Amino acid sequence: MHVSVVLFTSDLRLHDHPPLRAALTRPGQVVPLFVRDRGVAAAGFAVPNRLAFLADCLRDLDAGLRARGGRLVVRSGDVVDEVCRVVTETDAADVHLAADVSAYAQRREARLRRELAAQGCRLWVHDTVNAVVPPGTVAPAASDHFAVFTPYFRRWTGQRLRDTSGAPRAVRVPDTAGSEELPVREGRAAVSAGLPAGGETEARKRLTAWLRGGLAAYGDRQDDLAGDATSRLSPHLHFGTLSPVEVVHRVRQAGGPGADAFVRQLAWRDFHRQVLAARPDAATADYRTRGDRWRSERAARADVEAWREGRTGYPAIDAAMRQLRHEGWMPGRARLLAASFLTKTLYVDWRVGARHFLRLLVDGDVANNQLNWQWMAGTGTDTRPNRVLNPLVQARRHDPDGAYVRRWVPELAGLHGPAVHEPWRLRGRERAACGAYPDPIVDLSDGLARFRRARGLTA
């Protein structure tokens, strides 16, 4: 009896799953395996919000497998050691795995290949599981990756996508593959109160609803903070409960200007993956150094704490940071505002902000989180590295009536219209009605002047 192991990592689904499909092409049995990786925990990435969402995903994946006659095998420990143990227990002939781009994932793959070869077991790595266009597929003539998005996107758009596949009808798992109990969300401490539900079932419902009700207007409304007009699919793309290839196919089939704008955002995910694959150090080091002497977390402690807690005195920034704390998620425009304020207005090291986001974001992804932070800090791939997003201008543009602020900053809920964005200008009873909401921790002109001096942009 031929046995294959499918190692699930950030691809927790049954639909359009190339490793699982490949393992099932040969008659025999399959071990659907997930390892609760102690290396991820040791690196600080096993945070409450993602662990809670992961528990949902694993339970849903197990339910889907059981409906097809199988089950999910869960282990804990070192990934390579646990895979090798399962191979020995089941006499498996091969292991299937989705490609990943982080330095940790690349080291894991190399070690796994060596250890499995010593056991006479072959490793198959599939590269269109969590990417639409895999890293290295398109590259400029003189480099191993694109450093600017627009030319990358032109080439990305021209690529022919593979066909997608449905979920398997049946999965037979050998009895010799023992499993731990599945983790549960309930009872986990420090989980954001508004954290969404995980799992492929939820992901597919959300995608269908989005295609029917939100996609058409996405091009016009993606930055509408109060309108909550984004797809909220990013956690599912991060955990792989949705196939990005399937999403692009379905969005393009729906068509329209909203589809074009949404596909462009999916291309950004692949863009960052190909940058990180070529430059793994960009997860922690400047992709392009600007000679910054950032304020450290220690030196800027009071400002950093005010930013984290949503008490900067700038309501749009504070609303974004409070939404992050409550939901473990925030829309893209809010992320840009929060990142610009920390790095450009407060002139704090982008790594401080990136760490905080990774502690809370359910979709916290090394490639997208770190490289988006670098883009906003001006140390990444942005062709305008010195741009500064003025939080007042941005608030008037993307939350003109202040509804987003009133939703997340209850101290200001009694203020009407755009006045909510500048409460420090109020006097008397109106200002008193804002309670303990603070005045701005920095004047915007002072913050801009500090940044320009640091970048050598002023005499």
CSV table of N, CA, C and O in Angstrom, one decimal, residues 124-175:
chain,number,residue,atom,x,y,z
A,124,TRP,N,8.3,16.4,-2.2
A,124,TRP,CA,7.8,17.2,-3.3
A,124,TRP,C,7.3,18.5,-2.8
A,124,TRP,O,6.5,18.6,-1.8
A,125,VAL,N,7.8,19.6,-3.3
A,125,VAL,CA,7.4,21.0,-2.9
A,125,VAL,C,6.6,21.6,-4.0
A,125,VAL,O,7.1,21.7,-5.2
A,126,HIS,N,5.4,22.1,-3.7
A,126,HIS,CA,4.5,22.7,-4.7
A,126,HIS,C,4.5,24.2,-4.5
A,126,HIS,O,4.2,24.7,-3.4
A,127,ASP,N,4.6,24.9,-5.6
A,127,ASP,CA,4.9,26.3,-5.5
A,127,ASP,C,3.7,27.2,-5.9
A,127,ASP,O,3.8,28.5,-5.9
A,128,THR,N,2.5,26.7,-6.2
A,128,THR,CA,1.4,27.6,-6.5
A,128,THR,C,0.2,27.3,-5.5
A,128,THR,O,-0.9,27.2,-5.9
A,129,VAL,N,0.6,27.1,-4.3
A,129,VAL,CA,-0.4,26.8,-3.2
A,129,VAL,C,-0.8,28.0,-2.5
A,129,VAL,O,-2.0,28.3,-2.4
A,130,ASN,N,0.1,28.9,-2.1
A,130,ASN,CA,-0.2,30.1,-1.4
A,130,ASN,C,0.3,31.3,-2.2
A,130,ASN,O,0.3,32.4,-1.6
A,131,ALA,N,0.6,31.2,-3.4
A,131,ALA,CA,0.9,32.3,-4.3
A,131,ALA,C,0.2,32.1,-5.6
A,131,ALA,O,0.0,31.0,-6.1
A,132,VAL,N,-0.1,33.2,-6.3
A,132,VAL,CA,-0.7,33.1,-7.6
A,132,VAL,C,0.4,32.9,-8.6
A,132,VAL,O,0.3,32.0,-9.4
A,133,VAL,N,1.4,33.7,-8.5
A,133,VAL,CA,2.6,33.6,-9.3
A,133,VAL,C,3.8,33.4,-8.4
A,133,VAL,O,4.1,34.3,-7.6
A,134,PRO,N,4.4,32.3,-8.4
A,134,PRO,CA,5.5,32.0,-7.4
A,134,PRO,C,6.7,32.9,-7.5
A,134,PRO,O,7.0,33.4,-8.7
A,135,PRO,N,7.4,33.1,-6.5
A,135,PRO,CA,8.7,33.9,-6.6
A,135,PRO,C,9.6,33.3,-7.6
A,135,PRO,O,9.8,32.1,-7.7
A,136,GLY,N,10.3,34.2,-8.4
A,136,GLY,CA,11.2,33.7,-9.4
A,136,GLY,C,10.6,33.4,-10.7
A,136,GLY,O,11.3,33.3,-11.7
A,137,THR,N,9.3,33.4,-10.8
A,137,THR,CA,8.6,33.1,-12.1
A,137,THR,C,8.8,34.2,-13.0
A,137,THR,O,9.1,34.0,-14.2
A,138,VAL,N,8.7,35.4,-12.6
A,138,VAL,CA,9.0,36.6,-13.4
A,138,VAL,C,10.1,37.4,-12.7
A,138,VAL,O,10.1,37.6,-11.4
A,139,ALA,N,11.0,37.9,-13.4
A,139,ALA,CA,12.2,38.7,-12.9
A,139,ALA,C,12.8,39.5,-14.0
A,139,ALA,O,12.7,39.1,-15.2
A,140,PRO,N,13.3,40.7,-13.6
A,140,PRO,CA,13.9,41.5,-14.7
A,140,PRO,C,15.2,40.9,-15.1
A,140,PRO,O,15.8,40.0,-14.4
A,141,ALA,N,15.7,41.3,-16.2
A,141,ALA,CA,16.9,40.7,-16.8
A,141,ALA,C,18.1,40.8,-15.9
A,141,ALA,O,19.0,39.8,-15.9
A,142,ALA,N,18.3,41.9,-15.2
A,142,ALA,CA,19.5,42.1,-14.4
A,142,ALA,C,19.4,41.7,-12.9
A,142,ALA,O,20.3,42.1,-12.2
A,143,SER,N,18.3,41.1,-12.5
A,143,SER,CA,18.1,40.8,-11.1
A,143,SER,C,17.3,39.6,-10.9
A,143,SER,O,16.7,39.0,-11.8
A,144,ASP,N,17.4,39.1,-9.6
A,144,ASP,CA,16.6,37.9,-9.3
A,144,ASP,C,15.2,38.2,-8.8
A,144,ASP,O,14.4,37.3,-8.5
A,145,HIS,N,14.8,39.5,-8.7
A,145,HIS,CA,13.5,39.9,-8.3
A,145,HIS,C,13.2,41.3,-8.7
A,145,HIS,O,14.1,42.1,-9.0
A,146,PHE,N,11.9,41.7,-8.8
A,146,PHE,CA,11.5,43.0,-9.1
A,146,PHE,C,11.6,43.9,-7.8
A,146,PHE,O,11.0,43.4,-6.7
A,147,ALA,N,12.1,45.0,-7.8
A,147,ALA,CA,12.2,45.9,-6.7
A,147,ALA,C,11.1,47.0,-6.7
A,147,ALA,O,11.0,47.8,-5.8
A,148,VAL,N,10.4,47.1,-7.8
A,148,VAL,CA,9.4,48.1,-8.0
A,148,VAL,C,8.1,47.4,-8.4
A,148,VAL,O,8.1,46.5,-9.3
A,149,PHE,N,7.0,47.7,-7.8
A,149,PHE,CA,5.7,47.0,-8.1
A,149,PHE,C,5.2,47.1,-9.5
A,149,PHE,O,4.8,46.1,-10.1
A,150,THR,N,5.1,48.3,-10.0
A,150,THR,CA,4.4,48.5,-11.3
A,150,THR,C,5.0,47.6,-12.4
A,150,THR,O,4.2,46.9,-13.1
A,151,PRO,N,6.3,47.6,-12.7
A,151,PRO,CA,6.7,46.6,-13.7
A,151,PRO,C,6.5,45.2,-13.4
A,151,PRO,O,6.3,44.3,-14.3
A,152,TYR,N,6.6,44.9,-12.1
A,152,TYR,CA,6.3,43.5,-11.6
A,152,TYR,C,4.8,43.2,-12.0
A,152,TYR,O,4.5,42.1,-12.5
A,153,PHE,N,3.9,44.1,-11.7
A,153,PHE,CA,2.5,43.8,-11.9
A,153,PHE,C,2.2,43.6,-13.4
A,153,PHE,O,1.4,42.8,-13.7
A,154,ARG,N,2.9,44.4,-14.2
A,154,ARG,CA,2.7,44.1,-15.7
A,154,ARG,C,3.0,42.7,-16.1
A,154,ARG,O,2.3,42.1,-16.8
A,155,ARG,N,4.1,42.2,-15.6
A,155,ARG,CA,4.5,40.8,-15.9
A,155,ARG,C,3.6,39.8,-15.2
A,155,ARG,O,3.3,38.8,-15.8
A,156,TRP,N,3.3,40.1,-14.0
A,156,TRP,CA,2.4,39.2,-13.2
A,156,TRP,C,1.1,39.0,-13.9
A,156,TRP,O,0.6,37.9,-14.0
A,157,THR,N,0.5,40.1,-14.4
A,157,THR,CA,-0.8,40.1,-15.0
A,157,THR,C,-0.8,39.2,-16.3
A,157,THR,O,-1.8,38.6,-16.6
A,158,GLY,N,0.4,39.1,-16.9
A,158,GLY,CA,0.5,38.4,-18.2
A,158,GLY,C,0.7,36.9,-18.0
A,158,GLY,O,0.7,36.1,-19.0
A,159,GLN,N,0.8,36.4,-16.8
A,159,GLN,CA,1.1,35.0,-16.5
A,159,GLN,C,-0.2,34.2,-16.7
A,159,GLN,O,-1.3,34.6,-16.2
A,160,ARG,N,-0.1,33.0,-17.3
A,160,ARG,CA,-1.2,32.1,-17.4
A,160,ARG,C,-1.3,31.4,-16.0
A,160,ARG,O,-0.4,30.7,-15.6
A,161,LEU,N,-2.5,31.4,-15.4
A,161,LEU,CA,-2.7,30.7,-14.1
A,161,LEU,C,-3.0,29.3,-14.4
A,161,LEU,O,-3.7,28.9,-15.3
A,162,ARG,N,-2.6,28.4,-13.4
A,162,ARG,CA,-3.0,27.0,-13.5
A,162,ARG,C,-4.5,26.9,-13.3
A,162,ARG,O,-5.1,27.8,-12.7
A,163,ASP,N,-5.0,25.8,-13.7
A,163,ASP,CA,-6.4,25.5,-13.4
A,163,ASP,C,-6.6,25.1,-12.0
A,163,ASP,O,-5.6,24.7,-11.3
A,164,THR,N,-7.8,25.3,-11.4
A,164,THR,CA,-8.0,25.0,-10.0
A,164,THR,C,-8.8,23.6,-10.0
A,164,THR,O,-9.3,23.1,-11.0
A,165,SER,N,-8.8,23.1,-8.8
A,165,SER,CA,-9.5,21.8,-8.6
A,165,SER,C,-10.4,21.9,-7.3
A,165,SER,O,-10.2,22.7,-6.4
A,166,GLY,N,-11.4,21.0,-7.3
A,166,GLY,CA,-12.2,20.9,-6.1
A,166,GLY,C,-11.6,20.1,-5.0
A,166,GLY,O,-10.5,19.7,-5.1
A,167,ALA,N,-12.4,20.0,-3.9
A,167,ALA,CA,-12.0,19.1,-2.8
A,167,ALA,C,-12.0,17.7,-3.2
A,167,ALA,O,-12.9,17.3,-4.0
A,168,PRO,N,-11.2,16.8,-2.6
A,168,PRO,CA,-11.3,15.4,-3.0
A,168,PRO,C,-12.5,14.8,-2.4
A,168,PRO,O,-13.1,15.2,-1.5
A,169,ARG,N,-12.9,13.7,-3.1
A,169,ARG,CA,-14.2,13.0,-2.6
A,169,ARG,C,-13.9,12.1,-1.4
A,169,ARG,O,-14.7,11.8,-0.6
A,170,ALA,N,-12.7,11.5,-1.4
A,170,ALA,CA,-12.3,10.6,-0.3
A,170,ALA,C,-10.9,10.7,0.0
A,170,ALA,O,-10.0,10.9,-0.9
A,171,VAL,N,-10.6,10.5,1.3
A,171,VAL,CA,-9.2,10.5,1.8
A,171,VAL,C,-9.1,9.3,2.8
A,171,VAL,O,-9.8,9.3,3.8
A,172,ARG,N,-8.2,8.4,2.5
A,172,ARG,CA,-8.0,7.2,3.3
A,172,ARG,C,-6.7,7.4,4.1
A,172,ARG,O,-5.6,7.6,3.6
A,173,VAL,N,-6.8,7.4,5.4
A,173,VAL,CA,-5.6,7.6,6.3
A,173,VAL,C,-5.3,6.3,7.0
A,173,VAL,O,-6.1,5.6,7.6
A,174,PRO,N,-4.0,6.0,7.0
A,174,PRO,CA,-3.6,4.7,7.7
A,174,PRO,C,-3.8,4.8,9.2
A,174,PRO,O,-3.6,5.8,9.9
A,175,ASP,N,-4.2,3.6,9.8
A,175,ASP,CA,-4.5,3.6,11.2
A,175,ASP,C,-3.3,3.8,12.1
A,175,ASP,O,-3.4,4.2,13.3
